[in-house]
Short mmCIF file of C-alpha atoms in Angstrom, two decimals:
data_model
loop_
_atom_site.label_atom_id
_atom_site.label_comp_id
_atom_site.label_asym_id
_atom_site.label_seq_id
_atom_site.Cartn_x
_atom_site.Cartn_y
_atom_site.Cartn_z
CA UNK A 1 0.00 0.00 0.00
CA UNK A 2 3.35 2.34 0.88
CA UNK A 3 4.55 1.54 -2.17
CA UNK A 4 1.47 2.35 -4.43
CA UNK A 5 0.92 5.96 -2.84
CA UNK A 6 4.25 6.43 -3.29
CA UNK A 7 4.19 5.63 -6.77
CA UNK A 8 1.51 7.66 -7.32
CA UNK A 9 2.47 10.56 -5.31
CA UNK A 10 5.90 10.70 -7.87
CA UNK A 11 3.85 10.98 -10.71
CA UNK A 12 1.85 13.81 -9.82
CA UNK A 13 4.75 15.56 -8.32
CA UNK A 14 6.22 15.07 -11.55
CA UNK A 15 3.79 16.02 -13.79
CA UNK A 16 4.69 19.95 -11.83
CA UNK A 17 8.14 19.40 -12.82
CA UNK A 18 8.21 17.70 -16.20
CA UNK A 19 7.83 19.54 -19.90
CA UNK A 20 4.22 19.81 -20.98
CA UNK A 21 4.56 17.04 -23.48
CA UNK A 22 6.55 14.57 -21.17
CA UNK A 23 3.82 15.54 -18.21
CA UNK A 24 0.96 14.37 -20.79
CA UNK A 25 2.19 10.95 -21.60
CA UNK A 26 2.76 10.33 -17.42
CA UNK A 27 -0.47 11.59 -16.63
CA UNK A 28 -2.19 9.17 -19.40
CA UNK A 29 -0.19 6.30 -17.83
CA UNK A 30 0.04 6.68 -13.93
CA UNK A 31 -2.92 8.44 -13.40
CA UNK A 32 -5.93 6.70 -15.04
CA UNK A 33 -5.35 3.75 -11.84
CA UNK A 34 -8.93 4.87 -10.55
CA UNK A 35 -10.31 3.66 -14.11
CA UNK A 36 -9.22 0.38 -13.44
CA UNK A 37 -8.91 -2.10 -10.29
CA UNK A 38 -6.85 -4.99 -9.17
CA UNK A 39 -4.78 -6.30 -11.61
CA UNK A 40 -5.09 -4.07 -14.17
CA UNK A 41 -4.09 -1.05 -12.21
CA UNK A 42 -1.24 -2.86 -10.95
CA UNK A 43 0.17 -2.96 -14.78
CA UNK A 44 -0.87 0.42 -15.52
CA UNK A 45 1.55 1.82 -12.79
CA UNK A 46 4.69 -0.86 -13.85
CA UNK A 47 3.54 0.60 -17.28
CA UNK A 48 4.39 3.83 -16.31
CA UNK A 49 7.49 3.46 -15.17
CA UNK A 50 8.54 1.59 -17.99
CA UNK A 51 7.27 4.04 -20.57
CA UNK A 52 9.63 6.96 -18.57
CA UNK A 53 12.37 4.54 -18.87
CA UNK A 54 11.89 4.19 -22.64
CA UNK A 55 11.90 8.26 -23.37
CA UNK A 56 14.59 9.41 -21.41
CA UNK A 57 16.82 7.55 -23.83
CA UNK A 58 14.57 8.19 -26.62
CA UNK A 59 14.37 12.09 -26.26
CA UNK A 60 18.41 12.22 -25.80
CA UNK A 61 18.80 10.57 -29.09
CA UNK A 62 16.41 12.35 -30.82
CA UNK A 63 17.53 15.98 -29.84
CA UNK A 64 20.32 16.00 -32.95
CA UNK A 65 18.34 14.67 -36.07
CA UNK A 66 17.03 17.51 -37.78
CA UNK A 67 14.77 15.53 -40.26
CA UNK A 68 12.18 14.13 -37.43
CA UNK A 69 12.62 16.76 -35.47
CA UNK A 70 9.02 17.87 -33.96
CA UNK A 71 6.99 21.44 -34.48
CA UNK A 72 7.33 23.54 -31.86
CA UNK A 73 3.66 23.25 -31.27
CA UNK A 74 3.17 19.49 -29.93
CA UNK A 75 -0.60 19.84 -30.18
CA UNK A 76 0.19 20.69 -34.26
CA UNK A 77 2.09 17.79 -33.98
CA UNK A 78 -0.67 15.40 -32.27
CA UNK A 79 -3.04 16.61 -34.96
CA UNK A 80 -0.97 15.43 -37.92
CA UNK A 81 -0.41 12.01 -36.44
CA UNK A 82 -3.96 11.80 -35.95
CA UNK A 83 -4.89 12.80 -39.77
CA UNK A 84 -1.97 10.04 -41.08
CA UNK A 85 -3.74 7.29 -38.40
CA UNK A 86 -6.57 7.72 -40.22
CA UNK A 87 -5.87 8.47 -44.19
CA UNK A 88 -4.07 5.23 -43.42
CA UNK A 89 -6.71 3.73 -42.55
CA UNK A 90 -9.19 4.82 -45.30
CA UNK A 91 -6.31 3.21 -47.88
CA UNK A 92 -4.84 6.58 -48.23
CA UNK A 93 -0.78 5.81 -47.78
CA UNK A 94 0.74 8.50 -45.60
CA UNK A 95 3.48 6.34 -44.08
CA UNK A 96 4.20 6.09 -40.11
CA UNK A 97 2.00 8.23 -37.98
CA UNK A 98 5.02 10.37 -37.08
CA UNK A 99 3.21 13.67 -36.79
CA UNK A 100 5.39 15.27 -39.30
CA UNK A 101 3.74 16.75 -42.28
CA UNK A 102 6.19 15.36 -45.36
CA UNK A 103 5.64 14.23 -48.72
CA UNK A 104 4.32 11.27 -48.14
CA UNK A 105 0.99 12.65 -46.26
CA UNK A 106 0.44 15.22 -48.62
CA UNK A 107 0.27 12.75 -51.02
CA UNK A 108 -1.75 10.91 -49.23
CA UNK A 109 -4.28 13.75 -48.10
CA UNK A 110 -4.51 15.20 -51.41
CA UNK A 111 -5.74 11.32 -52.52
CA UNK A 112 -8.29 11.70 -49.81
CA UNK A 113 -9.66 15.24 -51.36
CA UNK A 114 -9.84 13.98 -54.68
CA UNK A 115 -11.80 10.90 -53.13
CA UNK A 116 -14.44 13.27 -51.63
CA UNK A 117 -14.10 15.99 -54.70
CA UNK A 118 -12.44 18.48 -52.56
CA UNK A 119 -9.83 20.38 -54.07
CA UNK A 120 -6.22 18.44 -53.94
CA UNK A 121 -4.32 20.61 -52.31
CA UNK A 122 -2.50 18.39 -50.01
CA UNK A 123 -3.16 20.55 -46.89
CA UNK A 124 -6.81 19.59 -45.14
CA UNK A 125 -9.10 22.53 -44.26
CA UNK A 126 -10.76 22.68 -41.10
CA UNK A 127 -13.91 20.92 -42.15
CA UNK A 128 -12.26 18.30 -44.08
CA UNK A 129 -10.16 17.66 -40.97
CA UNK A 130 -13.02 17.24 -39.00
CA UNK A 131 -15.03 15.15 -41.10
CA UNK A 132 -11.73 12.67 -41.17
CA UNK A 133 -11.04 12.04 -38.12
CA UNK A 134 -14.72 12.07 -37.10
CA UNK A 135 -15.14 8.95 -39.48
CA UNK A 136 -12.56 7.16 -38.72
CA UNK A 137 -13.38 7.35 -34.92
CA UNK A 138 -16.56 6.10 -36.27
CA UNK A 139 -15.66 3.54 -37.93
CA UNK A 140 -13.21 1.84 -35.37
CA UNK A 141 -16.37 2.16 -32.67
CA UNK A 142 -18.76 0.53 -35.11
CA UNK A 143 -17.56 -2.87 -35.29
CA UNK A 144 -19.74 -5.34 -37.45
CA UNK A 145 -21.48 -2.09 -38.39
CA UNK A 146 -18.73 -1.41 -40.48
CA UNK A 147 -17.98 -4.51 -41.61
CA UNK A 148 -21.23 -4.64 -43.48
CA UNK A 149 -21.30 -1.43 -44.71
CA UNK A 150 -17.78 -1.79 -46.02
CA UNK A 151 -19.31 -4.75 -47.57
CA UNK A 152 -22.35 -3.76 -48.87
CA UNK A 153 -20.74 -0.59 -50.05
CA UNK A 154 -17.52 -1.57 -52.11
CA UNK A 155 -14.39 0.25 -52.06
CA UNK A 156 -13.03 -0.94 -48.63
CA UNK A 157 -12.38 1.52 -46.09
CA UNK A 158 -12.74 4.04 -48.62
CA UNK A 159 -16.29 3.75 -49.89
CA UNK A 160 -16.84 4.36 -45.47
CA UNK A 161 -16.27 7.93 -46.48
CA UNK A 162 -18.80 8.56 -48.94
CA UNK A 163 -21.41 6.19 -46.84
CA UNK A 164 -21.04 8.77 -43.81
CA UNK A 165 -21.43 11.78 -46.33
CA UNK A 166 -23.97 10.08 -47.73
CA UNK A 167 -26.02 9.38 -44.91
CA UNK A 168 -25.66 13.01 -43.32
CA UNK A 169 -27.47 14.55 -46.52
CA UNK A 170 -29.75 11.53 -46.88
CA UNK A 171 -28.79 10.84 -49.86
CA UNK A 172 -30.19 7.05 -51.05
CA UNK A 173 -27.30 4.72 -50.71
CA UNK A 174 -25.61 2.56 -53.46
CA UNK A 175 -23.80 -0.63 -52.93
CA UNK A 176 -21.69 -2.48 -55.31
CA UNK A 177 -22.72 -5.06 -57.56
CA UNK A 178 -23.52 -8.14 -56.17
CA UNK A 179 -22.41 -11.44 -58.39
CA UNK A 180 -25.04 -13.61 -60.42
CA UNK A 181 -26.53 -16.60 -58.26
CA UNK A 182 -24.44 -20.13 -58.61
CA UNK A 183 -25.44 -22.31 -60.96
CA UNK A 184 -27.77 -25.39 -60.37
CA UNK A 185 -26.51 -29.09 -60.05
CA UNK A 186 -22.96 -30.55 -61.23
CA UNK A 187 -21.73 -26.74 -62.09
CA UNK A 188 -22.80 -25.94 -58.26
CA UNK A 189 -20.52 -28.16 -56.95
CA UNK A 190 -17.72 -27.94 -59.08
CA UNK A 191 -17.76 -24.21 -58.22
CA UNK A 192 -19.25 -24.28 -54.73
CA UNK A 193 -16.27 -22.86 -52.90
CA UNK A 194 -16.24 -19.01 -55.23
CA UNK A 195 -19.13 -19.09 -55.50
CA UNK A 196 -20.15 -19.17 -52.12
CA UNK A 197 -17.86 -16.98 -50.99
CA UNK A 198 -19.47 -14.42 -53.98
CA UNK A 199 -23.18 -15.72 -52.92
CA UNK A 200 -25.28 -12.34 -53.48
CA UNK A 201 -26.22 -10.60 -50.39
CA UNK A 202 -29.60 -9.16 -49.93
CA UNK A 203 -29.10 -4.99 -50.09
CA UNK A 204 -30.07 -4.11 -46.64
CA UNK A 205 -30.50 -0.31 -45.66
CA UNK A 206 -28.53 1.73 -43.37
CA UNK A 207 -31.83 1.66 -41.22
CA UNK A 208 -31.82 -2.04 -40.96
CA UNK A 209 -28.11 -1.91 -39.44
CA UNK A 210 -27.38 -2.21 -35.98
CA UNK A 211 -26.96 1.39 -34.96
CA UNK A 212 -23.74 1.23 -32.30
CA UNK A 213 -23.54 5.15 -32.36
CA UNK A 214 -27.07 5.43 -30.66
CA UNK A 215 -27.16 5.94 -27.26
CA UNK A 216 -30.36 3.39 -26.59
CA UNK A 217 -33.17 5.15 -28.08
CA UNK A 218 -33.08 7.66 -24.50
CA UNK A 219 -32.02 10.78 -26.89
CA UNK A 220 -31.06 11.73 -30.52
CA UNK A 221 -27.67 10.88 -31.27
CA UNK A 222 -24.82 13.70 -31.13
CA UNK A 223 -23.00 11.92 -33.70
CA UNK A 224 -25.34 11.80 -36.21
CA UNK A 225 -26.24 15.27 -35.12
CA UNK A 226 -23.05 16.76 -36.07
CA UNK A 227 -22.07 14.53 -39.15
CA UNK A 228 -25.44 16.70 -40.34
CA UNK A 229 -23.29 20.01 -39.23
CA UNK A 230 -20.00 18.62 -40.37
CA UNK A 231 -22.13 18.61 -44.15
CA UNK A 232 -23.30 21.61 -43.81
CA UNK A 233 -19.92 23.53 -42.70
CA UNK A 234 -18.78 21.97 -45.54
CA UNK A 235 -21.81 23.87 -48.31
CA UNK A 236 -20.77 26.82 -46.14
CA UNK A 237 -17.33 27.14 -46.88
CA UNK A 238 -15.98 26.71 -44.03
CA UNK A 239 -16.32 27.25 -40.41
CA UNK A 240 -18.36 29.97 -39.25
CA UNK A 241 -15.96 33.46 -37.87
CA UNK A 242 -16.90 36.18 -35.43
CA UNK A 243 -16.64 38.35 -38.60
CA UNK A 244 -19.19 36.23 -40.69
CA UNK A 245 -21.86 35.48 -37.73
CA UNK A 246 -24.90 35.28 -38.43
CA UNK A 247 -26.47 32.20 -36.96
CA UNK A 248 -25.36 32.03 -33.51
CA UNK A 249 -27.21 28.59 -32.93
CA UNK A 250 -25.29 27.12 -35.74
CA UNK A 251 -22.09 28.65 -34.83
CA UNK A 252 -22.28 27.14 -31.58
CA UNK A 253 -23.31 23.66 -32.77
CA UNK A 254 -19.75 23.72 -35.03
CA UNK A 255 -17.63 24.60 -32.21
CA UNK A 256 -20.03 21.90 -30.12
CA UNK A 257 -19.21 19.31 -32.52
CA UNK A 258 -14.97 20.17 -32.95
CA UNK A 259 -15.10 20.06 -29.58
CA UNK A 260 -16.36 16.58 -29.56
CA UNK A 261 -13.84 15.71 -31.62
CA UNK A 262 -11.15 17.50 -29.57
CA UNK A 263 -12.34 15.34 -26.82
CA UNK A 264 -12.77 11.58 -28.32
CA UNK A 265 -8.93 12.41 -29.89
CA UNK A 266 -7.68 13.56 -26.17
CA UNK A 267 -9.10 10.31 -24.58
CA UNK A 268 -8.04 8.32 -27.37
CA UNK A 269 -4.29 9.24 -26.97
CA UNK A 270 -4.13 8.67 -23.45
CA UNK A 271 -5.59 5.45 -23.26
CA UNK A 272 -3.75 4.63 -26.45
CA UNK A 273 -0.19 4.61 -23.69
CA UNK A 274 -1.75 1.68 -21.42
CA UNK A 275 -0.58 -1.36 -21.58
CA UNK A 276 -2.62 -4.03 -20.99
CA UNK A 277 -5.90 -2.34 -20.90
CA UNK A 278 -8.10 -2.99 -23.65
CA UNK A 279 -10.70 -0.47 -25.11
CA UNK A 280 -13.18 -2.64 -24.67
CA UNK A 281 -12.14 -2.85 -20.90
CA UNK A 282 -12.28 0.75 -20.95
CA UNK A 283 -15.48 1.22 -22.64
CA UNK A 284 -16.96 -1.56 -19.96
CA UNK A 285 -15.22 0.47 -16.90
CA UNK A 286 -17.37 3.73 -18.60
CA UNK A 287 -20.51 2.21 -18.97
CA UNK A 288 -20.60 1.44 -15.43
CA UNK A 289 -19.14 5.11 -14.68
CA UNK A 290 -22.08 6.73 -16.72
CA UNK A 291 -24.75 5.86 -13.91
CA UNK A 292 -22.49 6.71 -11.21
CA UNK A 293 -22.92 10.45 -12.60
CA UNK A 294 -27.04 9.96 -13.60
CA UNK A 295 -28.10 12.24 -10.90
CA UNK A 296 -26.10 15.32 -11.21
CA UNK A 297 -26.22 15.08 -15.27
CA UNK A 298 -30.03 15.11 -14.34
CA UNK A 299 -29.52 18.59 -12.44
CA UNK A 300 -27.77 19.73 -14.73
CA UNK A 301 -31.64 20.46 -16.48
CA UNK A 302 -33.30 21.62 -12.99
CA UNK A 303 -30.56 23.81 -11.14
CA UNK A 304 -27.93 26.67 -11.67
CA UNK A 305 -24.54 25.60 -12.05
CA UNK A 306 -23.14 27.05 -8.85
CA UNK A 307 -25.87 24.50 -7.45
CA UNK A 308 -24.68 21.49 -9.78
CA UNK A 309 -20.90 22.06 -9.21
CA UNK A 310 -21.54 21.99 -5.77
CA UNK A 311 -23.17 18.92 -5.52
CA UNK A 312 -20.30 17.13 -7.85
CA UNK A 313 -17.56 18.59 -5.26
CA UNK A 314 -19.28 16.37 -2.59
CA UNK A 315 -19.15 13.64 -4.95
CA UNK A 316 -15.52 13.59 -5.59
CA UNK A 317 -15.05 14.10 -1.50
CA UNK A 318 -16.49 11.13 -1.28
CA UNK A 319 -15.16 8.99 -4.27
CA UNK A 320 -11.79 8.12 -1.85
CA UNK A 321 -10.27 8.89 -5.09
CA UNK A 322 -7.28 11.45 -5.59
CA UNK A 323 -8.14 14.51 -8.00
CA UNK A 324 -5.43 13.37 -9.90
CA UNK A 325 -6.99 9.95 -10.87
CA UNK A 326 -10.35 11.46 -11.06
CA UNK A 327 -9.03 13.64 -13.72
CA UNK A 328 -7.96 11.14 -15.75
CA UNK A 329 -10.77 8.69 -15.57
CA UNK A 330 -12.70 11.43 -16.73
CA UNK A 331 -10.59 12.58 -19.76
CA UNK A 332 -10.65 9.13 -21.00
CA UNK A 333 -14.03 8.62 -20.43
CA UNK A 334 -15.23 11.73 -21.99
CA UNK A 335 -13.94 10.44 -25.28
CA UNK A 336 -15.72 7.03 -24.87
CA UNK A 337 -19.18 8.40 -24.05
CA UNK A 338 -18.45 10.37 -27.30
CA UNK A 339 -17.32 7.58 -29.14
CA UNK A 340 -20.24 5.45 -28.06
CA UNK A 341 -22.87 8.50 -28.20
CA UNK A 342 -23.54 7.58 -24.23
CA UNK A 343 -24.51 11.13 -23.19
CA UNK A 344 -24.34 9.70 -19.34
CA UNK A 345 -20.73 8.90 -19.74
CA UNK A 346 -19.92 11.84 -21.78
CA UNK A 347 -22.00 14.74 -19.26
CA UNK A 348 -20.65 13.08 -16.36
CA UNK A 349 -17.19 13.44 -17.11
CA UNK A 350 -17.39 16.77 -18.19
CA UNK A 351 -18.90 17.66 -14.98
CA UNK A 352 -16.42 15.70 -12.95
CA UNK A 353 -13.58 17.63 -15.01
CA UNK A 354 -15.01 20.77 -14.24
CA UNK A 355 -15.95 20.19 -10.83
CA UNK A 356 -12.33 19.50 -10.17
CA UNK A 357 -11.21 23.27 -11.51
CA UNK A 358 -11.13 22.44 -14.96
CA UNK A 359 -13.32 25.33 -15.90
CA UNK A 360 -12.79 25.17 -19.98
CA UNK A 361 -14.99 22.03 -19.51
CA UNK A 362 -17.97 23.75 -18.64
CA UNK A 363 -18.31 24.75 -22.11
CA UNK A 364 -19.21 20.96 -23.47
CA UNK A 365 -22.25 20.99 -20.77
CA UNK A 366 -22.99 24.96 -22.26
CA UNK A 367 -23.63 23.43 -25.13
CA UNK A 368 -25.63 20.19 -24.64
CA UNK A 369 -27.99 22.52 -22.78
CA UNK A 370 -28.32 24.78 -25.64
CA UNK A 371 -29.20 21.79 -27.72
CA UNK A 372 -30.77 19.20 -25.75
CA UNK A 373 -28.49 16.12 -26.14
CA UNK A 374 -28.45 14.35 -22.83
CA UNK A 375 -30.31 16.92 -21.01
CA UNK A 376 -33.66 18.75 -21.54
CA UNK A 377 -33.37 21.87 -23.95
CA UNK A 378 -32.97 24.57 -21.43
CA UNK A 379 -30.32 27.87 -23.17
CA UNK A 380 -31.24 29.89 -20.46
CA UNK A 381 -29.05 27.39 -17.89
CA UNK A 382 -26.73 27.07 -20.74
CA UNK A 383 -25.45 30.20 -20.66
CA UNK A 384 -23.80 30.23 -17.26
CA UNK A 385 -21.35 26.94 -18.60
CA UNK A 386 -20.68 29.34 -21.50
CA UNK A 387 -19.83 31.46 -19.22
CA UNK A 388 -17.60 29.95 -17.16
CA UNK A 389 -15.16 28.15 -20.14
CA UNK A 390 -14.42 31.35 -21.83
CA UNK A 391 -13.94 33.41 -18.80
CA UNK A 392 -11.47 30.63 -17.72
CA UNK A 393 -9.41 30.72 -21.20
CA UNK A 394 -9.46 34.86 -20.95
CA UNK A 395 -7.78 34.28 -17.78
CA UNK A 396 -5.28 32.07 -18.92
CA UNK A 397 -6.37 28.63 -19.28
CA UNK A 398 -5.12 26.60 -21.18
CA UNK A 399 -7.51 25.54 -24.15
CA UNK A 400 -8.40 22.00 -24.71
CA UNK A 401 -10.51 22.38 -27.90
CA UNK A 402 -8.89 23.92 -30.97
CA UNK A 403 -5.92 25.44 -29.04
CA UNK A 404 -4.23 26.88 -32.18
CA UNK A 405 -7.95 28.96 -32.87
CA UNK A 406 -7.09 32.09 -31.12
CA UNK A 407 -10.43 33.49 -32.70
CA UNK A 408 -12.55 30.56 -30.69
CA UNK A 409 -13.39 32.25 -27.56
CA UNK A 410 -14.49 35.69 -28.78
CA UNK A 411 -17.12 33.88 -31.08
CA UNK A 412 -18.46 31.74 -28.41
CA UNK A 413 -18.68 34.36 -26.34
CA UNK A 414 -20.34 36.90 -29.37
CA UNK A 415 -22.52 33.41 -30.51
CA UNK A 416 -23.47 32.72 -27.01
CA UNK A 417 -24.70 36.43 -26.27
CA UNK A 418 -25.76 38.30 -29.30
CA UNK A 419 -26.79 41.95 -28.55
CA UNK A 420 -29.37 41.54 -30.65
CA UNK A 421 -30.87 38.67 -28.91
CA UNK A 422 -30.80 36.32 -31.71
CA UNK A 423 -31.17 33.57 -29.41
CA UNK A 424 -34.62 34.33 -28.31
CA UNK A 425 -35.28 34.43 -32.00
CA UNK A 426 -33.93 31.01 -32.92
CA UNK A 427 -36.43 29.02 -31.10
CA UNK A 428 -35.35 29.27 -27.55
CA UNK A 429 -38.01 27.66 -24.98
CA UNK A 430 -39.63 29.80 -21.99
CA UNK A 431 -39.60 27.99 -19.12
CA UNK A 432 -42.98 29.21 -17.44
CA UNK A 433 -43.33 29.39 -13.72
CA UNK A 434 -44.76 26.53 -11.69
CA UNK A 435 -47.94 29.39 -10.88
CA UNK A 436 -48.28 29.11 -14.42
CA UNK A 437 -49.36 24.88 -14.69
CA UNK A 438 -52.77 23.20 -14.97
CA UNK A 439 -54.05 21.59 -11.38
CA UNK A 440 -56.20 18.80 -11.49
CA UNK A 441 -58.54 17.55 -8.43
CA UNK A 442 -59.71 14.18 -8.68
CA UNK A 443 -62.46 13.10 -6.15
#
């Protein structure tokens, strides 16, 4: 037991000492223990040590070669490795996910745009970025799903792409031709092993498909929600600026959905550095963290945030958990009840993060109140978690969506409160006194 606090005591104290990027990859691997019990947090912590072991060395080495050297801005450089993870994926060669920009991924990207009918420029725009990563995060979570739409589809990973686009616009979909039936009698058993591999399958729609994005059928999905905005960002041109504002509902549901892609990439990272931890361990450990957090996600729809804070304080009081492990359960967890569309997971770790002085995290439970996923439609509450996140970044904080957007918080903040009180005219709900409801007496 001395040893274990010990060991975890180290790794927070380092994480004070440590470079921001060498900090990261300790926190991902010592601190997640309170994800995980027993065993398993017994090999994330040997893990850990390990892992420091390895970079020292690795870093030392690495200082002198000028060809892999890394940007200055790591996050620049985590974004690149995550575009090559997945244009590799989608059958678009950009070589090892190194993070580095060569020839190789621009290659590779500008395949990708001409794939889509984007202009090849080699260089992804914001929107084609998003869309991406988005799909490939997708993808990996939809198991058999997307198996049989790679299937029924054609084109491998790459006809994926233009299924997702597809579906956003509701466009009909199209499948590749299936083969003629096998022949009857002698011919079907000389041929009977092609052709039953290349037995036609009945074309089944994308309704008819197990749907793992869903969260259960207790909400509309997020995902599907913002593959919609991802489509129309794209018409647009582009992302919506402070200087081209005109929809502040919209605006906010772009920056809602990057951030939701900030956040499943963030997760995905760190619990990419455990060892023996599977995601399907994770995803099993957030499921059952999801109705931990039922109660105060439910508040989050009935009180003021001061109020719901509060009450999420006392929680982690009584969790016997450190902050620091707290923090990065909920990190990686975030991502998975994004990944999985499990509003439950995703709300509760956003509060938790928040509740533990991570104020830039209010903003994810701004905007599920402004929209209604995972919480009743209520804007009015919505606009104290606005609140909160950008006064935290205009004090210093350190963004964890979009960090290189230096234009992000101003148009939040202009989207969030328009002068002109756009959002009253966008379909904002009144929330009428109790005074104000029908009584009933029954004899």
């Amino acid at each position: 037991m001395f040893t274990k606090r010990f060991l975890i005591s180290a790794v927070a104290a380092s994480m004070v000492v440590m470079p921001g990027t060498r900090a990261a990859a300790d926190f991902a691997d010592g601190l997640v223990g309170g994800l995980v019990g027993g065993a398993v947090s017994g090999i994330i912590v040997n893990e850990s040590a390990k892992a420091r072991q390895r970079n020292r060395p690795a870093a030392t080495r690495a200082a002198p070669r000028k060809t892999y050297r890394a940007p200055v801005n790591s996050v620049a450089r985590q974004q690149v490795r995550e575009e090559q993870t997945s244009l590799n994926y989608f059958g678009f060669p950009a070589g090892t996910p190194d993070g580095v920009r060569g020839r190789n991924t621009r290659n590779a990207t500008s395949q990708f745009q001409a794939h889509m009918g984007y202009p090849a420029t080699g260089y992804l725009t914001d929107y084609e970025r998003q869309f991406l990563i988005s799909s490939y995060y997708r993808a990996q979570s939809s198991g058999a799903a997307t198996a049989q739409l790679i299937s029924q589809r054609g084109q491998g990973t790459r006809g994926l792409l233009l299924a997702y686009r597809d579906e956003a616009v509701g466009v009909p979909q199209t499948y590749a031709a299936t083969p003629a039936p096998a022949p009857a009698g002698d011919a079907a058993v000389m041929a009977a092993v092609p052709q039953e591999a290349e037995a036609p399958q009945p074309k089944v729609g994308l309704a008819a498909l197990p749907n793992l994005m869903s969260s259960g059928g207790d909400g509309p999905s997020l995902a599907s929600h913002c593959n919609q905005i991802s489509l129309l960002t794209n018409s647009n041109g582009g992302f919506v600026t402070e200087a081209s504002l005109t929809d502040p509902r919209f605006a906010l549901n772009e920056q809602f959905c990057l951030a939701r892609t900030y956040a499943i990439a963030a997760g995905e990272t760190m619990a990419s550095s455990l060892k023996g931890v599977t995601s399907e361990q994770l995803e099993d450990q957030c499921r059952a963290f999801g109705p931990a957090m039922r109660d105060y996600v439910a508040a989050l729809s009935l009180s003021p945030k001061e109020k719901v804070v509060g009450k999420v304080r006392d929680f982690v009081l009584e969790s016997g958990q450190s902050p620091a492990q707290l923090a990065g359960t909920a990190k990686i967890c975030l991502s998975v009840g994004y990944r999985i569309d499990n509003m439950d997971v995703a709300l509760g770790s956003a509060l938790l993060l928040t509740a533990l002085g991570e104020e830039v995290y209010a903003e994810m439970m701004g905007h599920h109140l402004n929209e209604g996923f995972g919480t009743t439609r209520r804007p009015d509450l919505a606009l104290a978690w606005y609140q909160g996140a950008v006064d935290a970044v205009e004090k210093g904080a350190e963004p964890v969506f979009a960090p290189g957007n230096t234009g992000r918080t101003s148009l939040i903040r202009k989207a969030a409160f328009p002068s002109d009180g756009a959002n009253a005219k966008d379909g904002a709900e009144t929330v009428q006194p109790a005074s104000t409801l029908p009584t009933f007496t029954i004899e």
